[in-house]
Short mmCIF file of C-alpha atoms and ligand atoms in Angstrom, two decimals:
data_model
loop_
_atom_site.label_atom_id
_atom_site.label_comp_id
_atom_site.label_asym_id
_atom_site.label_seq_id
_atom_site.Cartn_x
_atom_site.Cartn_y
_atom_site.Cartn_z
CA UNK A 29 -107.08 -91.50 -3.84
CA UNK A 30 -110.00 -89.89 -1.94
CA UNK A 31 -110.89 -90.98 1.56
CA UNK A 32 -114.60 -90.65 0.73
CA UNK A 33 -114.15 -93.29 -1.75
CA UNK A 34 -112.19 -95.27 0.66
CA UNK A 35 -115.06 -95.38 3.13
CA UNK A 36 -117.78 -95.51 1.04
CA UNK A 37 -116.13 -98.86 -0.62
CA UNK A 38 -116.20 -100.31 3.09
CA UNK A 39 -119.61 -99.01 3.77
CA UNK A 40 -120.89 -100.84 0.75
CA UNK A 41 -119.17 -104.30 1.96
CA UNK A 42 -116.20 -104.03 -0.34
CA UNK A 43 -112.58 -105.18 -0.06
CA UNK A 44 -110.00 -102.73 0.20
CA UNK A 45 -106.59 -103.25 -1.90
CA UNK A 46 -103.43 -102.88 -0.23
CA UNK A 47 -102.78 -99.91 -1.58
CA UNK A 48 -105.56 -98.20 -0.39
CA UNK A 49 -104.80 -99.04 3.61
CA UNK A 50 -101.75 -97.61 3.15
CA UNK A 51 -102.79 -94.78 2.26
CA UNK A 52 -105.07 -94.44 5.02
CA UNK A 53 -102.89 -95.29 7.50
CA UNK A 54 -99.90 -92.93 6.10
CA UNK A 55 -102.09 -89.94 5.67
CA UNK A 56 -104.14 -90.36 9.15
CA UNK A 57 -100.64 -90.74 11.17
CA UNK A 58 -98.96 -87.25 8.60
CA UNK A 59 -102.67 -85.22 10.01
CA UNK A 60 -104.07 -85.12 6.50
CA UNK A 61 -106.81 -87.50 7.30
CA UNK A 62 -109.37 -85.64 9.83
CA UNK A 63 -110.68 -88.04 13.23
CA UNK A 64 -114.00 -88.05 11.74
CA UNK A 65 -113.25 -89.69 8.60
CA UNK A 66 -110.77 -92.65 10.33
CA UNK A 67 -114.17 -92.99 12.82
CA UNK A 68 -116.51 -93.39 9.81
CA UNK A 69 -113.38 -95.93 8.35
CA UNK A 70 -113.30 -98.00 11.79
CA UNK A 71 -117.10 -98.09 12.15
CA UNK A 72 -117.54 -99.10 8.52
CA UNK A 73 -114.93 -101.52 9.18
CA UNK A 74 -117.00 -102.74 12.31
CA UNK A 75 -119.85 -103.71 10.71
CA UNK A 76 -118.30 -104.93 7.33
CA UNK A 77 -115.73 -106.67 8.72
CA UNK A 78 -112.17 -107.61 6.61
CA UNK A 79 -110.97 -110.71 4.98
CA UNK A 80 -107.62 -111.82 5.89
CA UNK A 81 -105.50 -109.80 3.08
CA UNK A 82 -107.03 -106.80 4.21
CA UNK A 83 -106.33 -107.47 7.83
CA UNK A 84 -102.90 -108.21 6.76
CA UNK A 85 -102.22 -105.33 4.80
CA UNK A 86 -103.72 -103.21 7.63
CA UNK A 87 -101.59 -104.71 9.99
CA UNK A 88 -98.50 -104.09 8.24
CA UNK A 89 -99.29 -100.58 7.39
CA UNK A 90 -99.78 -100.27 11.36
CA UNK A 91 -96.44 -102.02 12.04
CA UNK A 92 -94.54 -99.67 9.78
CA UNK A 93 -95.84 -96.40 10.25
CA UNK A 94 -92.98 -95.73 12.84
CA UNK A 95 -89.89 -97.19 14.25
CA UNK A 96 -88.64 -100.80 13.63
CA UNK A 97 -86.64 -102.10 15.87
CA UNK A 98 -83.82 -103.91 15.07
CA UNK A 99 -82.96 -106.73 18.27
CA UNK A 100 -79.74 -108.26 16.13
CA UNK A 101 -77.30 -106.92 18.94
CA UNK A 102 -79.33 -109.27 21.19
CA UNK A 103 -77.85 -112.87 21.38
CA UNK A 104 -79.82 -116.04 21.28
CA UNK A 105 -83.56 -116.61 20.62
CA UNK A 106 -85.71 -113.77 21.44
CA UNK A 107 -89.48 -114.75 22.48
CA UNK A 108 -92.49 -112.51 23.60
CA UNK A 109 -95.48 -113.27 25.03
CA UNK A 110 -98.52 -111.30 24.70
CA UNK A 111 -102.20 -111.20 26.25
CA UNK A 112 -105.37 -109.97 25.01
CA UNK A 113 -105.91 -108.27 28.08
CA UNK A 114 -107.64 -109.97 31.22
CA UNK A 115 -108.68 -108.99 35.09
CA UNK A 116 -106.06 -110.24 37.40
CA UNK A 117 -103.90 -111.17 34.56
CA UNK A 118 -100.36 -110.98 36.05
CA UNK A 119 -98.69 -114.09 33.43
CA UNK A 120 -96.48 -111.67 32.19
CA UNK A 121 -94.43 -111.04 35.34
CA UNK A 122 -94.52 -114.87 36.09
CA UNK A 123 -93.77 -116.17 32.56
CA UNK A 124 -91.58 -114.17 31.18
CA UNK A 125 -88.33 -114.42 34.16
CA UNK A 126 -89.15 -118.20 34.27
CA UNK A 127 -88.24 -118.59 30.43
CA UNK A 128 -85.19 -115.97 30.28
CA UNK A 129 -83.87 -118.16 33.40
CA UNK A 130 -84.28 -121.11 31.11
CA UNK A 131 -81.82 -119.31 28.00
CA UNK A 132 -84.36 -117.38 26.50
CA UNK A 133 -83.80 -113.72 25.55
CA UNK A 134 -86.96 -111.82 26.31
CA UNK A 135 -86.76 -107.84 24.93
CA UNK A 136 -90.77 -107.10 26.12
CA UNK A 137 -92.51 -103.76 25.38
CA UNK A 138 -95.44 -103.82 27.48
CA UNK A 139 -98.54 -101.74 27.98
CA UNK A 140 -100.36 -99.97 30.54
CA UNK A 141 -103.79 -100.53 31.78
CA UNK A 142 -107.03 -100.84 28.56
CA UNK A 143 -110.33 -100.42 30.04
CA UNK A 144 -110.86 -102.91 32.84
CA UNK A 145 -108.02 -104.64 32.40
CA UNK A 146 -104.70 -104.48 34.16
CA UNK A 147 -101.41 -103.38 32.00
CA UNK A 148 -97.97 -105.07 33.10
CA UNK A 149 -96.12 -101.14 32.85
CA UNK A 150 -98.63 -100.04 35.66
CA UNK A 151 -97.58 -103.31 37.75
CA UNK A 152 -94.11 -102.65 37.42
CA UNK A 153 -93.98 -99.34 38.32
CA UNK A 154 -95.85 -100.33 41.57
CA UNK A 155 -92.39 -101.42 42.52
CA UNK A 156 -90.43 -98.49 43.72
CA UNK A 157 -87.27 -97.25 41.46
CA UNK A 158 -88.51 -99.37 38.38
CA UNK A 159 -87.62 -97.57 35.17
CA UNK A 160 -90.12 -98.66 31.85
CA UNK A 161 -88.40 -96.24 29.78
CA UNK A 162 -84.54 -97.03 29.26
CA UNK A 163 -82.51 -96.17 26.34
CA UNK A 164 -82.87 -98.46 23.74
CA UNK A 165 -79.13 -99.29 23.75
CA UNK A 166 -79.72 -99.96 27.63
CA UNK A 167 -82.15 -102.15 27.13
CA UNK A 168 -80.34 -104.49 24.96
CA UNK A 169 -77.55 -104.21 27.15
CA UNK A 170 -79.89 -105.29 29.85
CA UNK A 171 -81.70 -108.08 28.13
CA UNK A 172 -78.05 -109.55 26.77
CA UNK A 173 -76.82 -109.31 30.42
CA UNK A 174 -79.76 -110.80 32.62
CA UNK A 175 -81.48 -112.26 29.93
CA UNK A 176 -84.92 -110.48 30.36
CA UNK A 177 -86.03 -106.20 30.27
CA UNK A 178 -89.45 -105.13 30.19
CA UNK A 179 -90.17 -101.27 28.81
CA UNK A 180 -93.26 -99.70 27.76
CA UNK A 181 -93.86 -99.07 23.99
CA UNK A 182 -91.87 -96.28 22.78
CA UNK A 183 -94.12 -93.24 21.42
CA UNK A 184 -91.92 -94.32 18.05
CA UNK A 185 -93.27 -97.49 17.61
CA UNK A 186 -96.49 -98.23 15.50
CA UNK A 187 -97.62 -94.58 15.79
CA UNK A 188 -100.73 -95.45 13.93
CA UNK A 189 -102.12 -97.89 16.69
CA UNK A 190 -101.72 -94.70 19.04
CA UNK A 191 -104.18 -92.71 17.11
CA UNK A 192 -106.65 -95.42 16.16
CA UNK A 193 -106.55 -96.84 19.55
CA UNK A 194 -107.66 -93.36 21.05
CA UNK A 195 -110.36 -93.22 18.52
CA UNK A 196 -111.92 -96.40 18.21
CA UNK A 197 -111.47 -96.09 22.63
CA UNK A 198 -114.11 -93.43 22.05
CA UNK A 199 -116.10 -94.59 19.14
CA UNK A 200 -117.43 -98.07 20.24
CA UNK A 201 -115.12 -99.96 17.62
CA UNK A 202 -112.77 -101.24 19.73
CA UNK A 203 -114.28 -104.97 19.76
CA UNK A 204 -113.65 -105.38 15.98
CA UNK A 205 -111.50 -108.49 14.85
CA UNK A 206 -109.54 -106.91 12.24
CA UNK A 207 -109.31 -104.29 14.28
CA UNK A 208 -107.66 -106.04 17.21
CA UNK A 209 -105.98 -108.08 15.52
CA UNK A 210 -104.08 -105.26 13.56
CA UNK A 211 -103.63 -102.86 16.41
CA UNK A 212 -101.88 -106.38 18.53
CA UNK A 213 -100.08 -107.33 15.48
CA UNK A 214 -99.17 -104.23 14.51
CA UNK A 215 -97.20 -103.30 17.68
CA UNK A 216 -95.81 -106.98 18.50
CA UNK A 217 -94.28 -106.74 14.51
CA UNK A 218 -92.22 -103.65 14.73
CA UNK A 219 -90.19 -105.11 17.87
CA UNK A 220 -87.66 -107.72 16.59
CA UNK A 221 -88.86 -111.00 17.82
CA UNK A 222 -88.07 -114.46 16.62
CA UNK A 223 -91.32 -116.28 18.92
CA UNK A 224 -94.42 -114.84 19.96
CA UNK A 225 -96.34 -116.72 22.04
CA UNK A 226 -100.17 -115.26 22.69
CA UNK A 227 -102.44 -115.82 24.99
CA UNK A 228 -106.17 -114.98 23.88
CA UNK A 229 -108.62 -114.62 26.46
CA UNK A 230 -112.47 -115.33 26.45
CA UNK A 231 -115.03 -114.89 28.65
CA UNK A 232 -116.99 -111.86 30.17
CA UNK A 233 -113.69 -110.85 31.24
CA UNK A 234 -111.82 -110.40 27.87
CA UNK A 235 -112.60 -108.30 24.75
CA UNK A 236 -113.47 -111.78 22.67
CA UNK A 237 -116.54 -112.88 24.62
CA UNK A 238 -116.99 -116.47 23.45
CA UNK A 239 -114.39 -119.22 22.54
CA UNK A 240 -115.25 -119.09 18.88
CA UNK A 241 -114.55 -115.32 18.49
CA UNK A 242 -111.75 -115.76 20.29
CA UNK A 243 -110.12 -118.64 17.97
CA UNK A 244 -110.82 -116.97 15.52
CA UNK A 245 -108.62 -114.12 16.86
CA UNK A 246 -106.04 -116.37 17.75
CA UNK A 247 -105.95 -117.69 14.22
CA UNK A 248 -105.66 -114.67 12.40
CA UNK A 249 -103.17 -113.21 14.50
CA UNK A 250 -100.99 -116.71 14.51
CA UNK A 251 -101.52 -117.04 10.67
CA UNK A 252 -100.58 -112.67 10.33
CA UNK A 253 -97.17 -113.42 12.52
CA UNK A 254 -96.61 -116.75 10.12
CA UNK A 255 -96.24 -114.51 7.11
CA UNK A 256 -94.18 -111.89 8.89
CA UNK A 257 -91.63 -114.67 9.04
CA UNK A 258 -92.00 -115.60 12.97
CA UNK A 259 -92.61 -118.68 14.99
CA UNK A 260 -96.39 -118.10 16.32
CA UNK A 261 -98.43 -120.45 18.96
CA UNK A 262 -101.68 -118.88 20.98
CA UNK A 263 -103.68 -120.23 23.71
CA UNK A 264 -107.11 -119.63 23.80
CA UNK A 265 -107.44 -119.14 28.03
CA UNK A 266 -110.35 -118.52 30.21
CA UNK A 267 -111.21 -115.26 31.53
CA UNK A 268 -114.56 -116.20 32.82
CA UNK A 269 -113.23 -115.31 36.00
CA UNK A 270 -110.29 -113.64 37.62
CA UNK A 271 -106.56 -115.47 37.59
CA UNK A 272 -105.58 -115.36 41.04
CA UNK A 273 -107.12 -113.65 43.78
CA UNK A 274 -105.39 -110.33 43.40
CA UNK A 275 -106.72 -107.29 41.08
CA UNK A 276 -104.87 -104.01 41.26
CA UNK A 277 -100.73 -103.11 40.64
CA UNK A 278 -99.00 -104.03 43.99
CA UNK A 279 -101.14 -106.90 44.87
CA UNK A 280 -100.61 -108.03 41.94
CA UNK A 281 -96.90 -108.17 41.72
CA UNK A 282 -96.89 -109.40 45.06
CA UNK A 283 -99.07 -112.51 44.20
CA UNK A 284 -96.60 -112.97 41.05
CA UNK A 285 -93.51 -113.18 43.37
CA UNK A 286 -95.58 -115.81 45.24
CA UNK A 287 -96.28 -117.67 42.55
CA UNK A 288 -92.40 -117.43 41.31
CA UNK A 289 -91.86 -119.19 44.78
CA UNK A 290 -94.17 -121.81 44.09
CA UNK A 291 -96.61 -120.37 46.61
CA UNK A 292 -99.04 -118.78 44.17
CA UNK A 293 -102.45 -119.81 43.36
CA UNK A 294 -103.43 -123.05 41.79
CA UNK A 295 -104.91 -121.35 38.54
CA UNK A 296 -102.63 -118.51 38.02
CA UNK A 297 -99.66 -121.07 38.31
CA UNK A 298 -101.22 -123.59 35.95
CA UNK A 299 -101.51 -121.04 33.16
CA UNK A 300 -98.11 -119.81 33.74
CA UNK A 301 -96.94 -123.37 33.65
CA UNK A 302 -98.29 -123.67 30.60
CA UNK A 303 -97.58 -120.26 28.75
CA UNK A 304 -93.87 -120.85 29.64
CA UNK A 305 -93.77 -124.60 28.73
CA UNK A 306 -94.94 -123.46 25.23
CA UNK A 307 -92.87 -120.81 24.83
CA UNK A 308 -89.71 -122.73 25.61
CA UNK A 309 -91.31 -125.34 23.40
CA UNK A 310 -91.73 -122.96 19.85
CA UNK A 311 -87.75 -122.03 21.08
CA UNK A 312 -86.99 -125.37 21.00
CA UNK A 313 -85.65 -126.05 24.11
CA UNK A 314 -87.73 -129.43 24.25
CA UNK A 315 -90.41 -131.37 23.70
CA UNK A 316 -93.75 -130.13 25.92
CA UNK A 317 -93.25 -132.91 28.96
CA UNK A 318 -89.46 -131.97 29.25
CA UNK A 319 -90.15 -128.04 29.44
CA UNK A 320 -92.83 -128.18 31.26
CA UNK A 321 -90.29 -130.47 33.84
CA UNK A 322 -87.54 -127.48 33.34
CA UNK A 323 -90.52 -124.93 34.24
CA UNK A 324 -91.65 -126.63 37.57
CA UNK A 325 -87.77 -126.93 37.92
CA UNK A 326 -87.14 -122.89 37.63
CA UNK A 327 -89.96 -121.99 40.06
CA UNK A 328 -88.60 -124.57 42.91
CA UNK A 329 -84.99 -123.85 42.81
CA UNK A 330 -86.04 -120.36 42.39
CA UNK A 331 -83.80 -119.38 39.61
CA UNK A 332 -86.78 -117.59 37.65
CA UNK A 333 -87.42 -115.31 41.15
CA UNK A 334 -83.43 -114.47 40.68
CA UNK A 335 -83.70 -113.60 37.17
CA UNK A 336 -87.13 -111.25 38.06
CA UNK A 337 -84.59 -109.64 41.00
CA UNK A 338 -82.20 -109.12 38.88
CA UNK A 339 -84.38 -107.54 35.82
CA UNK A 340 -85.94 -105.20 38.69
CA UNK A 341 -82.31 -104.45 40.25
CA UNK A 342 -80.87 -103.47 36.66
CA UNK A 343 -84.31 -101.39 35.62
CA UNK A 344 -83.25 -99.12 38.81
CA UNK A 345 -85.70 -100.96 41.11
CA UNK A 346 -85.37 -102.20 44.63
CA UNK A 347 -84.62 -105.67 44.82
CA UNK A 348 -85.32 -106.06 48.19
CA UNK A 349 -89.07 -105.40 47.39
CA UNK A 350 -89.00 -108.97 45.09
CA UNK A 351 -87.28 -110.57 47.98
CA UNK A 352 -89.69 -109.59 50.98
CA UNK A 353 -93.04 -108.28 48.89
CA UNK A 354 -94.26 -107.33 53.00
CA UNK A 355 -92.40 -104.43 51.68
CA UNK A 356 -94.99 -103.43 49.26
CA UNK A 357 -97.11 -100.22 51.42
CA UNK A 358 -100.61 -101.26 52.52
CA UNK A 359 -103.27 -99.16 51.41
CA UNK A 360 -104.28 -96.92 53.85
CA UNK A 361 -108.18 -98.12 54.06
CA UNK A 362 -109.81 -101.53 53.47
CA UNK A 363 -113.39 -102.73 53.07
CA UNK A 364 -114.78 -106.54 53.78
CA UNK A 365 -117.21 -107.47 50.68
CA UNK A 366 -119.68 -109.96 52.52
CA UNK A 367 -122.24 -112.24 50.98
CA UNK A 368 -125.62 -111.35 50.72
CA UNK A 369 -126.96 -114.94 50.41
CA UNK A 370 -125.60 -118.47 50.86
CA UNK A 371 -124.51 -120.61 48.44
CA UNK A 372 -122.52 -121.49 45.58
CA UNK A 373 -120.08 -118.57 43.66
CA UNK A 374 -122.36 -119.67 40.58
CA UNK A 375 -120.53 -117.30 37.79
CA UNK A 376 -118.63 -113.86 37.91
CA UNK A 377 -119.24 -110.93 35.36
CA UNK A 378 -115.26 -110.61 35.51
CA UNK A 379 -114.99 -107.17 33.07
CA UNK A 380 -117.40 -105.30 36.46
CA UNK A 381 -114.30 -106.84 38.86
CA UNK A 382 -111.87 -105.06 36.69
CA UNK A 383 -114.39 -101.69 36.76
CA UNK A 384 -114.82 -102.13 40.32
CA UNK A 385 -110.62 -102.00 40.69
CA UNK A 386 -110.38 -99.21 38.77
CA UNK A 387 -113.45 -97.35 40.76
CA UNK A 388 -111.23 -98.07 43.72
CA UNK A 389 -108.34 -96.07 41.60
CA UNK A 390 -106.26 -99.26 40.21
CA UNK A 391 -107.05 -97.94 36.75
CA UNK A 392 -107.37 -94.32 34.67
CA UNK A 393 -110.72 -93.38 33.80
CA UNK A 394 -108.87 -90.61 31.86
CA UNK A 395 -105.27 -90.66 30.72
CA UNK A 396 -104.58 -88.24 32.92
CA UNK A 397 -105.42 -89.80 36.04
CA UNK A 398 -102.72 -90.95 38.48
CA UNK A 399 -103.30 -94.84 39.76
CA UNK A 400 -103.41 -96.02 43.39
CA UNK A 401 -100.26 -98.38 43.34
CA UNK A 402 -102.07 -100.12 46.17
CA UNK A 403 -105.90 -100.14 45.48
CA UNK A 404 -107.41 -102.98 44.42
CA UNK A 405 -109.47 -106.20 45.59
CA UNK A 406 -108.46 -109.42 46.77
CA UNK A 407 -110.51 -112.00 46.28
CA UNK A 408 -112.20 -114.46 49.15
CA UNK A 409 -114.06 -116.55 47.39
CA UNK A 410 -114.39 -117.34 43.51
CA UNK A 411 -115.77 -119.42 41.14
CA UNK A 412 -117.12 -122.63 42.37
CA UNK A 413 -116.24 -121.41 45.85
CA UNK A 414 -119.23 -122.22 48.67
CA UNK A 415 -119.94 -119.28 50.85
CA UNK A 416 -122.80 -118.44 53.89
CA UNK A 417 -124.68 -115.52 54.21
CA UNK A 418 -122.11 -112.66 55.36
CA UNK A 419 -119.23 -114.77 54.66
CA UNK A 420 -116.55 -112.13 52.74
CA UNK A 421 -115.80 -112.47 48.93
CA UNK A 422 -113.32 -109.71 49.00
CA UNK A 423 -111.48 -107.73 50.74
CA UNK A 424 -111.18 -103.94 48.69
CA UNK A 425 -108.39 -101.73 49.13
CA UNK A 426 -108.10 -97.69 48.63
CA UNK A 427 -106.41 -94.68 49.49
CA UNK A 428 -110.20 -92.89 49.23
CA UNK A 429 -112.97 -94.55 51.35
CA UNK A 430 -115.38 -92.91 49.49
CA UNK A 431 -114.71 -94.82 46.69
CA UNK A 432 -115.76 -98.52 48.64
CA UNK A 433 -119.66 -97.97 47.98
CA UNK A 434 -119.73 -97.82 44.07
CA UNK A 435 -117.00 -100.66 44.09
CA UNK A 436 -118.47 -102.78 46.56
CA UNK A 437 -122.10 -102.40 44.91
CA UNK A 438 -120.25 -103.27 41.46
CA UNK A 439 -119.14 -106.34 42.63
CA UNK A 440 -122.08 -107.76 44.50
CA UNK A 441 -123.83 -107.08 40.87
CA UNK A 442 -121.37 -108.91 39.17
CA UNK A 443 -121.56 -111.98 41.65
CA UNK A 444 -124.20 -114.65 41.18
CA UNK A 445 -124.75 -117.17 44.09
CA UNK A 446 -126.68 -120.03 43.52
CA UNK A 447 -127.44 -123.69 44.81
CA UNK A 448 -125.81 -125.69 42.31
CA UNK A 449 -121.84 -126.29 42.07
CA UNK A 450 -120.70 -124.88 38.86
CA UNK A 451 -118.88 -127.47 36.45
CA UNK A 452 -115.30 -126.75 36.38
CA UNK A 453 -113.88 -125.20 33.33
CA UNK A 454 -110.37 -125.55 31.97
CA UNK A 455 -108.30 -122.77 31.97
CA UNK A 456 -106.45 -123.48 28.16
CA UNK A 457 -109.18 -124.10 26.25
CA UNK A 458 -107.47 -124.38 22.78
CA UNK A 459 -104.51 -124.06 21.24
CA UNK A 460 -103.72 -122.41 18.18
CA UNK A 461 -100.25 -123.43 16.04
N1 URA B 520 -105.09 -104.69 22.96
C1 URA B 520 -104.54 -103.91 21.98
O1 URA B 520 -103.36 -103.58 22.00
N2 URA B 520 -105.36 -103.51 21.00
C2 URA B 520 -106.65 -103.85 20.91
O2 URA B 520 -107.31 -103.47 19.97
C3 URA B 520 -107.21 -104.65 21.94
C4 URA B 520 -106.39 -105.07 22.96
#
């Protein structure tokens, strides 16, 4: 085979076989396929799109071009959960300890920040101690013990999605469903999961823009997992705006352990109601009404904020900082956003919020950069919200003053006030089975 041929076969609208992805995908991750000819691939791919046995195919290929891991020493039903990436998007640190309270196992590999949006690695390590890289034996030893560990992906796993990820990061093809799709599927496949439940944003603050797109996602990926033999369910969930008021690593962990003490914000806990209700629902624990019941249950008697302790305390973190979050260090400056005009929060362009954290150094604009544990904003007013002229919308926190201007101009941009109450949207849009 020839990658020329390859390319020029997508170029011209073609389907590739099977045969042929593999090929690309073992030779790229051996270094016998150059950068520049996986870029021409991706872009073709871009523009040309694949049907569903390519994207399956691809996928695969992806999923074994490293590591599998093997969970079998793990007892009980293992679930995952998995976002598309959001601003503000904490679920993962809400979700997951309410359903390993409830007899779940959860074995997550997480991943760091993408872009504007947040990563839950980067959160956890905001909590002092908190190890993402254990020995895989430890792990399991963990997750059979406390029900629940959460590691970063090991540099073993899905190798290819490394590479292509860095490349189509830097060649504008990073929106592309099959794309996506594969590089999700692709690293969610090689762990050893028996439910994967998904949660697909859409809205200015997601990859997938609009609700079709992102169905569409959602039903590729759902239909992909199928025929690898797992139990698959997505929600299609609004990222039109921020979940929660808090954007940035330690604010954000501390507005999860609110919201495992059933003092978290009305949105974030709905959707973590839900995402939890369905996973325990595809483990059949239950039918919807009674897991959603066990859910509400596990946040009030607090058994999921024990199980998130414990996780932290057998990761090597401090406990203590789950128990009293005041804990978590301020950052050392912070800067009042004020309104400009009166008025309605009309809409947010959510994907400038996420820039503007990581201007204030929430994120890595390279992968070198170190983040702020504490920078970040938190919100004052949001969607829907009425505020007067000079009235804050968020407070924005740094270790580098100098960094409030370009934030704070980022986010007046991406704020529209206007006269007229916006209609309220619902946060699940769709679900996907
Ligand atoms: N998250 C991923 O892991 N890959 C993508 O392509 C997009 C979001």
């Amino acid at each position: 085979m020839r990658m020329y041929d390859i390319i020029q076969k997508k170029r011209d609208g073609g389907a590739l076989s099977a045969a042929e992805i593999e090929w690309f995908i073992d030779g790229y991750v051996k270094g016998k396929i150059p950068d520049y000819q996986a870029a021409a691939l991706c872009m073709a791919i871009y523009f040309k799109g694949m049907n569903l046995e390519e994207t399956t195919a691809l996928t695969f290929a992806v999923r074994d071009s490293g590591e599998r891991l093997d969970f079998s020493e793990i007892h009980g039903l293992r679930v995952d959960k998995h976002s598309t990436g959001g601003v503000g998007d904490k679920t993962s640190l809400v979700v997951t300890p309410i359903v390993a309270s409830l007899g779940v196992k959860v074995a997550k590999m997480s991943g760091r920040g993408l872009g504007h949006t947040g990563g839950t690695i980067d959160k956890l390590e905001a909590i002092p101690g908190f190890c993402t890289d254990l020995p895989v034996d430890k792990f399991k030893e963990i997750v059979n013990e406390v029900g629940i560990a959460i590691v970063g992906q090991n540099a073993s796993l899905a190798p290819a999605d490394k590479l292509l990820y860095a490349l189509r990061d830097v060649t504008a093809t990073v929106d592309s469903l099959p794309l996506i799709v594969s590089s999700i599927m692709g690293k969610k496949l090689a762990a050893d999961d028996d439910c994967i439940v998904l949660d697909v944003k859409t809205g200015s603050g997601s990859f997938m823009k609009t609700p079709q797109k992102s169905k569409e996602l959602a039903e590729w990926m759902v239909e992909i997992g199928k025929r690898a033999g797992k139990r698959m369910r997505a929600l299609i969930t609004d990222m039109d705006r921020p979940l929660g008021y808090a954007i940035g690593n330690s604010l954000e962990v501390v507005e999860a352990v609110e919201t495992l003490k059933g003092q978290g914000p009305e949105d974030l806990t709905e959707l973590c109601v839900a995402l939890a209700s369905h996973i325990l629902e595809l483990a059949e624990k239950g039918n919807y009404a009674e897991c959603e019941r066990m859910v509400r249950k596990a946040i009030e008697d607090r058994t999921a904020l024990d199980t998130f302790a414990k996780m932290v305390e057998a990761q090597g973190g401090d406990k203590e900082w789950i128990l009293h979050p005041e804990l978590f260090p301020k950052a050392k400056f912070k800067h009042t956003v004020r309104a400009k005009t009166k008025g309605y929060v009309v809409s947010v362009d959510t994907e400038s919020y996420g820039v503007a954290s990581l201007l204030l150094g929430a994120g890595r604009n390279t992968k070198e950069d170190v983040i702020d544990m504490a920078a970040g904003i938190y919100l004052q007013a949001k969607t829907g919200d009425f505020v007067n002229e000079g009235d804050p919308i968020a407070i924005l926190y740094s270790e580098k003053e100098e960094r409030f201007a370009a934030a704070e101009a980022k986010l007046l941009e991406a704020t529209k006030i206007g006269e007229n109450k916006p209609k309220e949207e619902p946060l699940v849009l769709d679900i996907v089975e």
